[in-house]
XYZ file of C-alpha atoms in Angstrom:
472
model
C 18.789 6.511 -14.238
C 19.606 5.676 -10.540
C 16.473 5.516 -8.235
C 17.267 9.417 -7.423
C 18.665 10.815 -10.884
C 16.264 13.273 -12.598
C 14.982 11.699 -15.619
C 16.629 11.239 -18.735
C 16.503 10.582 -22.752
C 19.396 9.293 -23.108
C 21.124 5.808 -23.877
C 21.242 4.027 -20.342
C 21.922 0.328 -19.634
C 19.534 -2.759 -20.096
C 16.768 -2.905 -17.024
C 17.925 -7.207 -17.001
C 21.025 -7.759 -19.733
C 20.958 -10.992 -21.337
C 23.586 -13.008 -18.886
C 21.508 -12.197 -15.722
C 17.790 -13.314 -17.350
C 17.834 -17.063 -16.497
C 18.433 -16.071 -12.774
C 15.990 -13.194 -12.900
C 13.710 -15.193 -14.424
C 14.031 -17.623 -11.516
C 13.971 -15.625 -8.659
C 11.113 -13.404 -9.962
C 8.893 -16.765 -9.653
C 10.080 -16.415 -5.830
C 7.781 -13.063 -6.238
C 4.392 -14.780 -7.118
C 5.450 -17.589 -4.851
C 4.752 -15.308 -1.651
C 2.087 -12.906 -3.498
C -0.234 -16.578 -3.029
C 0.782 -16.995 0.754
C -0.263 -13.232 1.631
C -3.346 -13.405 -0.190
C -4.929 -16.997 0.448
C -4.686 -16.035 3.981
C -5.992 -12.462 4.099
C -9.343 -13.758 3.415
C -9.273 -16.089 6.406
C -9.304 -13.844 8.806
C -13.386 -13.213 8.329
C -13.462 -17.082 7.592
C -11.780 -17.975 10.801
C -13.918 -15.541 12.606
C -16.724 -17.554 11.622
C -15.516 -20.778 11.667
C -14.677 -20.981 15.222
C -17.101 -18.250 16.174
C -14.535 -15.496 17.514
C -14.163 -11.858 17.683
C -12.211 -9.491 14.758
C -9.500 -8.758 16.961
C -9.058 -12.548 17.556
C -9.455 -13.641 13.841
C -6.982 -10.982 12.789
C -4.241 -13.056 14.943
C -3.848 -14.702 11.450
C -2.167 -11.398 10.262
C -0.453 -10.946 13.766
C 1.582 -14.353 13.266
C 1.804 -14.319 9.644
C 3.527 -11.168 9.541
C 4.933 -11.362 12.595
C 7.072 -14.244 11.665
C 8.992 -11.649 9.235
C 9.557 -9.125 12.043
C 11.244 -13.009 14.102
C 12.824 -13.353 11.447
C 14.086 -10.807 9.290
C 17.680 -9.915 11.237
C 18.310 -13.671 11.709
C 17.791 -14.647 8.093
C 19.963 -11.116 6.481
C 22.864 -12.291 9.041
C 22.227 -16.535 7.468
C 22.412 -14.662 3.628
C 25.555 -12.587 4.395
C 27.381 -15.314 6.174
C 26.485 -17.665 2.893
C 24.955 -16.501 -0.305
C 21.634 -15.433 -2.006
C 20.902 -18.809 -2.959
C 21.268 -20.491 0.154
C 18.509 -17.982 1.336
C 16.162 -18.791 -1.161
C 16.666 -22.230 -0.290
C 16.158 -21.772 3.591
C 13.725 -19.885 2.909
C 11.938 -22.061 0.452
C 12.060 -25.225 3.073
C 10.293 -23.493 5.732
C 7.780 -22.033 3.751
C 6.936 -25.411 2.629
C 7.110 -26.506 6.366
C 4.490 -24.109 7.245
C 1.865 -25.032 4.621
C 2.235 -28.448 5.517
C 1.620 -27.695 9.207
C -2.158 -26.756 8.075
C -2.640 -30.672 8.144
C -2.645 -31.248 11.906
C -3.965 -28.192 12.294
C -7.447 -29.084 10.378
C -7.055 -32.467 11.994
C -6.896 -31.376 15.449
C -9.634 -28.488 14.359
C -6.864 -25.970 16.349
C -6.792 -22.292 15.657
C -3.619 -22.170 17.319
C -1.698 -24.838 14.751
C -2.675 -23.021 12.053
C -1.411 -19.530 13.862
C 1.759 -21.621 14.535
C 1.675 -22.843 10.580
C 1.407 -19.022 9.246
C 4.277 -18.538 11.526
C 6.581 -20.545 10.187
C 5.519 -20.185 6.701
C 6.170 -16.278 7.037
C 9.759 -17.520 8.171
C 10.307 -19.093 4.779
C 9.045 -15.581 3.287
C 11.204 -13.720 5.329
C 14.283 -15.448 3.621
C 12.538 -15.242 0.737
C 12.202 -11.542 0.346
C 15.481 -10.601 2.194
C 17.080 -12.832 -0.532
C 15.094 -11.907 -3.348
C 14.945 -8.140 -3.006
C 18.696 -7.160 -2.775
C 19.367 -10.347 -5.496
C 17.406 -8.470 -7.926
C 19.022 -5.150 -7.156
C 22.533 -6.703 -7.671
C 21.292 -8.207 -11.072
C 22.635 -5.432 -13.469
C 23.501 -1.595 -13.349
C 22.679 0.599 -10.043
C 21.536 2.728 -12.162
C 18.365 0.844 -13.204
C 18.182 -1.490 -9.867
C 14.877 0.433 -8.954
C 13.152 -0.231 -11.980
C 14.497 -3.959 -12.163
C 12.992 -4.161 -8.706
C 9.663 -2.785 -9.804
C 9.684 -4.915 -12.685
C 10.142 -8.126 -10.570
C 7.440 -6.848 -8.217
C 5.385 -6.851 -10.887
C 4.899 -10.146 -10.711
C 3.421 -10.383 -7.028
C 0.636 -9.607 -8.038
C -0.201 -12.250 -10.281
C 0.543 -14.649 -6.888
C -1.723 -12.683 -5.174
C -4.487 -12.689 -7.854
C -3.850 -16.718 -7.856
C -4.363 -16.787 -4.070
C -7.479 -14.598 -3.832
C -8.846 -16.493 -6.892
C -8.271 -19.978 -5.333
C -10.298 -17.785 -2.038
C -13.089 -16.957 -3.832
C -13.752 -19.879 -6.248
C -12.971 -22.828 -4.236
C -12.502 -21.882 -0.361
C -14.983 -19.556 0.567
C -18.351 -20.770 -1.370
C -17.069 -24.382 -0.256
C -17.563 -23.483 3.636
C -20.528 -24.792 4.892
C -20.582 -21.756 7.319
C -21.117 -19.764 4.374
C -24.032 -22.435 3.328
C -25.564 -21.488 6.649
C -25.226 -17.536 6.260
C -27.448 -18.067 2.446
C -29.815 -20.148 4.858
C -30.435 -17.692 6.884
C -30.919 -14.943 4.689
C -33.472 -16.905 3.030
C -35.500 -18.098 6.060
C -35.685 -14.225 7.109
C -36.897 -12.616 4.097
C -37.421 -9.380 6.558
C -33.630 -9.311 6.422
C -34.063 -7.420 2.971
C -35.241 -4.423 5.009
C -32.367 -3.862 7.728
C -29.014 -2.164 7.284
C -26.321 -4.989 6.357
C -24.485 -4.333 9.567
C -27.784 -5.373 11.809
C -28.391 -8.642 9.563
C -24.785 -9.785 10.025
C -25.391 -9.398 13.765
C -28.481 -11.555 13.506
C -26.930 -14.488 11.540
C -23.788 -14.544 13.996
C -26.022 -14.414 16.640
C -27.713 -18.066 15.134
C -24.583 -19.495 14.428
C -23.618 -18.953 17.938
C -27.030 -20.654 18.572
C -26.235 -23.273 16.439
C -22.967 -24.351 18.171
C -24.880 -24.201 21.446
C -27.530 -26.363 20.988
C -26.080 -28.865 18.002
C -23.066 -29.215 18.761
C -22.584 -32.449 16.989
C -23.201 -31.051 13.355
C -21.630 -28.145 14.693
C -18.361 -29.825 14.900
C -19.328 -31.958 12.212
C -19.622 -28.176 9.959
C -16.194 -26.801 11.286
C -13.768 -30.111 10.408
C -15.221 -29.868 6.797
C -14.577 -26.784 6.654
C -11.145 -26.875 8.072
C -10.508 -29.653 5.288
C -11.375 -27.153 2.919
C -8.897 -24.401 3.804
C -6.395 -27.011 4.584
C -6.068 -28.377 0.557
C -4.604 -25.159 -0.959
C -1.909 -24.915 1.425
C -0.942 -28.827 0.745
C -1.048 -28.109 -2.884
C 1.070 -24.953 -2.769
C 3.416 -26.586 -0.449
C 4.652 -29.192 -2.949
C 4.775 -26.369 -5.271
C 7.149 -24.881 -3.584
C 9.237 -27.950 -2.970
C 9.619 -28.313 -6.858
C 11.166 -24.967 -7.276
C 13.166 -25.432 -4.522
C 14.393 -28.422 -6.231
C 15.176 -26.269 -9.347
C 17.272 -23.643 -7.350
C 19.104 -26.443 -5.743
C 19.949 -27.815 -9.191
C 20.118 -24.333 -11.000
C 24.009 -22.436 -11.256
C 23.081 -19.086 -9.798
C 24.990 -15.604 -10.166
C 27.383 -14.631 -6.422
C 26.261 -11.091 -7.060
C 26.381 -10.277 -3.740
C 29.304 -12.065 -2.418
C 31.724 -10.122 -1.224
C 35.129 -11.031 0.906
C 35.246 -8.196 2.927
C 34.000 -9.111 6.878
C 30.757 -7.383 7.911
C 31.628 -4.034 9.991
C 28.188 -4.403 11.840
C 29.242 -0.948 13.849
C 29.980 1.005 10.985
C 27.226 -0.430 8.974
C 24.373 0.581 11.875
C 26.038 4.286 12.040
C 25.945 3.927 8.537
C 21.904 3.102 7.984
C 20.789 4.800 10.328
C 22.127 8.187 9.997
C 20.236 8.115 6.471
C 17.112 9.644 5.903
C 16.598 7.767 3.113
C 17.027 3.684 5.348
C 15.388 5.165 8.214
C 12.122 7.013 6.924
C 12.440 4.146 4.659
C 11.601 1.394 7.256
C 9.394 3.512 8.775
C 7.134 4.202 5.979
C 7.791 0.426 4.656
C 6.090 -0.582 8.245
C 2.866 2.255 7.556
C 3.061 0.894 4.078
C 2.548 -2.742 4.581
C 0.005 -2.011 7.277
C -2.559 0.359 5.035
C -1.874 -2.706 2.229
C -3.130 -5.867 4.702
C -6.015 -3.455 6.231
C -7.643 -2.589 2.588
C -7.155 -6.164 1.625
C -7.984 -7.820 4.403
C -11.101 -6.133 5.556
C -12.820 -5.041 1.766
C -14.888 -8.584 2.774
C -16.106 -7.572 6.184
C -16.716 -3.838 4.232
C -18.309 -5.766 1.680
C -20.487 -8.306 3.929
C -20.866 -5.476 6.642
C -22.156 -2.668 4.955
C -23.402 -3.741 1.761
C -24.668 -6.879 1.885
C -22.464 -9.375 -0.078
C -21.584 -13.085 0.743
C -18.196 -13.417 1.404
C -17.205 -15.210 -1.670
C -18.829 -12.082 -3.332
C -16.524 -9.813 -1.135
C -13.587 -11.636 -2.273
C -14.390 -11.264 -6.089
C -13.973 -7.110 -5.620
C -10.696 -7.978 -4.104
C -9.923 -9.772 -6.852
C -10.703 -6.910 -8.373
C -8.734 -4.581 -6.590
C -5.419 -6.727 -7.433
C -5.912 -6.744 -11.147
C -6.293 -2.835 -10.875
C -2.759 -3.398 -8.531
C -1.184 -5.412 -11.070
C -2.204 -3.392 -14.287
C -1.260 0.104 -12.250
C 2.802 -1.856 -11.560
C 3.658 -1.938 -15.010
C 2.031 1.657 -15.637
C 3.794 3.061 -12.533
C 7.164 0.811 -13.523
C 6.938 2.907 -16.820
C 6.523 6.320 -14.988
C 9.732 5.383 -13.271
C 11.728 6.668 -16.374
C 10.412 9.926 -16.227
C 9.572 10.530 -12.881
C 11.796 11.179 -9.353
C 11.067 7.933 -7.210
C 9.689 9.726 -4.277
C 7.656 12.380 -5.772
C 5.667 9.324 -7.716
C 5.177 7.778 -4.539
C 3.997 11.060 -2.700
C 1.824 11.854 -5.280
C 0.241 7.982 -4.732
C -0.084 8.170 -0.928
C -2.068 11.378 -1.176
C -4.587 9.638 -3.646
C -4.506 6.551 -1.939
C -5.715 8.206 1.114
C -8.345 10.382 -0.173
C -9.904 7.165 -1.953
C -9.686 5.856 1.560
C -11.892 8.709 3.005
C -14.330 7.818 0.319
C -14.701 4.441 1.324
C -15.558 6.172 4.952
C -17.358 8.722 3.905
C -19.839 7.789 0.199
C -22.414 5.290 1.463
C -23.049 2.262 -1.162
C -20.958 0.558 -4.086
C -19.554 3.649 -5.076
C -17.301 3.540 -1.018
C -16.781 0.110 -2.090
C -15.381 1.165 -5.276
C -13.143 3.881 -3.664
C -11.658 1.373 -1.567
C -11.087 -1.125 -4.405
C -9.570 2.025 -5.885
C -6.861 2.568 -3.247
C -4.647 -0.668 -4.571
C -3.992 1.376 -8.068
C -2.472 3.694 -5.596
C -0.420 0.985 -3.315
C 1.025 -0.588 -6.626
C 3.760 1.283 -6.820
C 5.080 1.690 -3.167
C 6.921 -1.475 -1.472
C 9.548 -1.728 -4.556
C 9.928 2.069 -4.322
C 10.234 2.463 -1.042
C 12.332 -0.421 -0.721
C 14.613 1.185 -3.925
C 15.113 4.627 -1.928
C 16.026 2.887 1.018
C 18.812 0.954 -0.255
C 20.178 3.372 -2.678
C 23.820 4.156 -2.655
C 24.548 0.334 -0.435
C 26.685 -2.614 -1.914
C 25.252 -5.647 -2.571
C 26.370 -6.984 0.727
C 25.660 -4.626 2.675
C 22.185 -4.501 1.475
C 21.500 -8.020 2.812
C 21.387 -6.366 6.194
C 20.211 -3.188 5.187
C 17.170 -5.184 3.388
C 16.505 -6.927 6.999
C 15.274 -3.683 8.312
C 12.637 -3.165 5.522
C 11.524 -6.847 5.576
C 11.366 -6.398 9.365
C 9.245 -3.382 8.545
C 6.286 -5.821 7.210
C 5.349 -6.427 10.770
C 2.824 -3.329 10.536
C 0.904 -6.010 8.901
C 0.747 -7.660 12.170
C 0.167 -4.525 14.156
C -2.110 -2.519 12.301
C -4.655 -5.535 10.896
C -4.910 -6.590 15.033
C -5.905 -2.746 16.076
C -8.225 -2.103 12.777
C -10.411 -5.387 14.148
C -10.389 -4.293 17.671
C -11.595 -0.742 16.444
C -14.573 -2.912 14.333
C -15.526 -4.957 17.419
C -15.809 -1.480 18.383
C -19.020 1.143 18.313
C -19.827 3.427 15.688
C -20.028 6.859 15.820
C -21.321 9.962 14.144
C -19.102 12.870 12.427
C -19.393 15.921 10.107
C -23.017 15.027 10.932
C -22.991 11.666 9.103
C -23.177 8.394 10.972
C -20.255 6.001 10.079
C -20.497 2.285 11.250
C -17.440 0.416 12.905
C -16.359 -0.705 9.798
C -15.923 2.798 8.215
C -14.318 4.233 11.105
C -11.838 1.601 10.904
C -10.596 3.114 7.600
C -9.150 5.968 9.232
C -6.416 3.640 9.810
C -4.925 3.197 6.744
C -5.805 6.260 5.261
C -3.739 7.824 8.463
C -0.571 4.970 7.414
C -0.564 6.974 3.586
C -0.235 9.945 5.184
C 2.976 8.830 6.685
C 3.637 7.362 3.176
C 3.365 10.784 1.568
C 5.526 12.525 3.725
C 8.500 9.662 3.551
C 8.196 10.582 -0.867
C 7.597 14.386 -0.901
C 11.168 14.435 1.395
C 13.054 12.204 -0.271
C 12.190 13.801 -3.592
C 13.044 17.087 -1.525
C 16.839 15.979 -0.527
C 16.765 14.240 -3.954
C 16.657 18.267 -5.594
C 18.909 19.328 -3.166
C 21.455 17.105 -3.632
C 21.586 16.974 -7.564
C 21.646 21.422 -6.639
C 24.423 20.378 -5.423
C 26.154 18.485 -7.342
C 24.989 20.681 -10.478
């Protein structure tokens, strides 16, 4: 079926036929490649914060330049991929992200928030080539007709990047900070902290760590360059990772799927995008997308520490948990696909997705906790979608620009993550009679972005009806 046919039992081609599986194979590694870069770094944000003792809103500047190196870079690398090929994309794309990880080396040395800002930077670069390669390359890999389930398919395999990433966060980064070392040592030197809300107690033990740096500020700095080291090792390791399979591509014969001769018509290409509801409410609900997704992964730890009491390794273990349910839920939803309109699958997620989010507001305890770890069944299924609808109906070529606008759309990860930690810096505030800390209110957020979501499937479902009315 196309990605807006109704469904259908009978014969249709192969998802991946048997000349394009070597190169799908390939570039789906590309997949799980930047599923570990998004979600190693999501839990550094609270890590950071702690590290070198700043605000939410200043920790979640690790979002702000990771993603915002796609938005730099998203138009620049499409143009790079339509001048050349696929494969030299990958390839670009594969150097910088190595380039970046690397850069986390003078950036421990030199104990600098900022190098490591600039390091996320330029990694996200590399991604942006990445995914503006990757995306439309998979598309092109086979019939139209089953490009949105290929795509699913492939992005099926982000996940298990992203469960490496958080894993390698939970097991080796996060217990192996000494800051964390000091957080247990406080807890047990207070055993009155037992009695207080979670929120007051982690206001208390920043408070001593801020006392700490003041008056030792030898082992102070002494605590902070270990822990730098620490963060620093996974990104090393990862980067010559990536330089292997870059090798591979380089030595690999890969499928011009998307070459074609004729010259880009940049005028009639714009006119072309964006009068289309489908591109446009597709970039715009790609950008509310990505931000709800960095928000519910990025701040389950400070929900976790903040308002029930977990370490943050602890934390980091339910978001592990959260992208196993995301994994397991791609396949399921990449199986609904066949039966089910595109867009009315995804509107049907973004109005679950948000009412779990208004139970992680609203229910008090593990069961908000498990609400929130509940939303990722719901994301599972929307980038690929989204990013399916959008580029229905383009060639291959002209979907290497029309795919720049939907990676550049993954800056409402940097946006979003930077105004959710301003609004927990924030004060709390009481509603419906119930008094919701910082940290809940901050939910409202994302749960707003699937909103948007919703709206972007229920319509394109809509026009989807209308059209096969139509045609009828």
């Amino acid at each position: 079926m196309t990605a807006h046919s109704s469904p259908s039992t009978d014969s249709s081609p192969k998802v991946v036929s048997a000349k394009f599986l070597y190169p799908f194979i390939l570039v789906t590694s590309l997949f799980a490649l930047w599923g570990f870069a998004n979600d190693i770094t999501n839990p550094l944000v609270r890590a950071f914060k702690e590290i070198f003792l700043i605000s939410n809103a200043q920790s979640s500047l690790v979002q702000w330049a990771f993603y915002g190196g796609y938005a730099t870079m998203a138009i620049p690398a499409a143009l790079v991929i339509r001048k050349l090929s696929f494969k030299s994309g990958i390839i670009i794309g594969l150097t910088l992200y190595a380039i970046g990880a690397l850069l986390t080396i003078p950036a421990a040395s030199m104990m600098s928030f900022n190098i490591f800002l600039v390091g996320f930077y330029v990694l996200t670069f590399g991604l942006a080539f990445l995914e503006t390669s990757a995306n439309p390359y998979i598309l092109s890999m086979g019939s139209p007709e089953t490009a949105t389930r290929r795509l699913n398919l492939a992005q099926a395999f982000n996940p298990i990047g992203s469960l490496t990433g958080m894993a390698v966060a939970s097991f080796f980064i996060l217990p192996s900070l000494q800051v964390a070392e000091f957080r247990q040592a406080q807890w047990d030197a207070h055993p009155e902290y037992s009695d207080m809300m979670p929120s007051q107690v982690d206001g208390l033990i920043t408070t001593a760590l801020e006392t700490f740096k003041a008056t030792q500020q030898e082992e102070h700095l002494a605590m902070v360059a270990h822990d730098l080291d620490v963060v620093k090792i996974p990104y090393v390791v990862i980067a010559l990772i990536v330089i292997g399979v870059l090798a591979l591509f380089a030595v690999s014969r890969m499928p011009d799927t998307g070459h074609e001769e004729e010259k880009i018509k940049l005028g009639s290409l714009i006119r072309h995008l964006f009068g289309s509801f489908h591109y446009v409410g597709g970039v715009v609900a790609q950008a509310f997308y990505v931000g709800a997704q960095i928000m519910c992964w990025t701040f389950i730890i400070h929900y976790g520490m903040t308002l029930i009491g977990l370490s943050a390794a602890q934390a980091q273990n339910y978001n592990i948990l959260a992208m196993g349910i995301f994994l397991s839920s791609r396949f399921i939803c990449t199986f609904f696909l066949k039966y089910i309109n595109p867009g009315l699958l995804l509107g049907i997620l973004a109005i679950a997705g948000c009412g779990l989010t208004l139970g992680a507001i609203f229910i008090q305890g593990m069961a908000g906790l498990y609400c929130l770890i509940g939303v990722s069944a719901c994301m599972s299924l929307m980038f690929p979608t989204i990013y399916g609808i959008a580029l229905h109906g383009l060639t291959p070529n002209d979907a290497k620009l029309g795919s720049a606008g939907l990676i550049f759309a993954i800056v409402g990860g940097a946006f979003m993550p930077r105004m959710q930690g301003a609004m927990i810096d924030g004060d709390g505030m009481t509603l419906f009679g119930q008094t919701l800390e910082s940290v809940r209110i901050s939910f409202f957020l994302p749960a707003a972005c699937f909103v948007v979501v919703a709206i972007y499937g229920f319509l394109s479902n809509t026009i989807d009806r209308k059209e096969r009315t139509s045609q009828g």
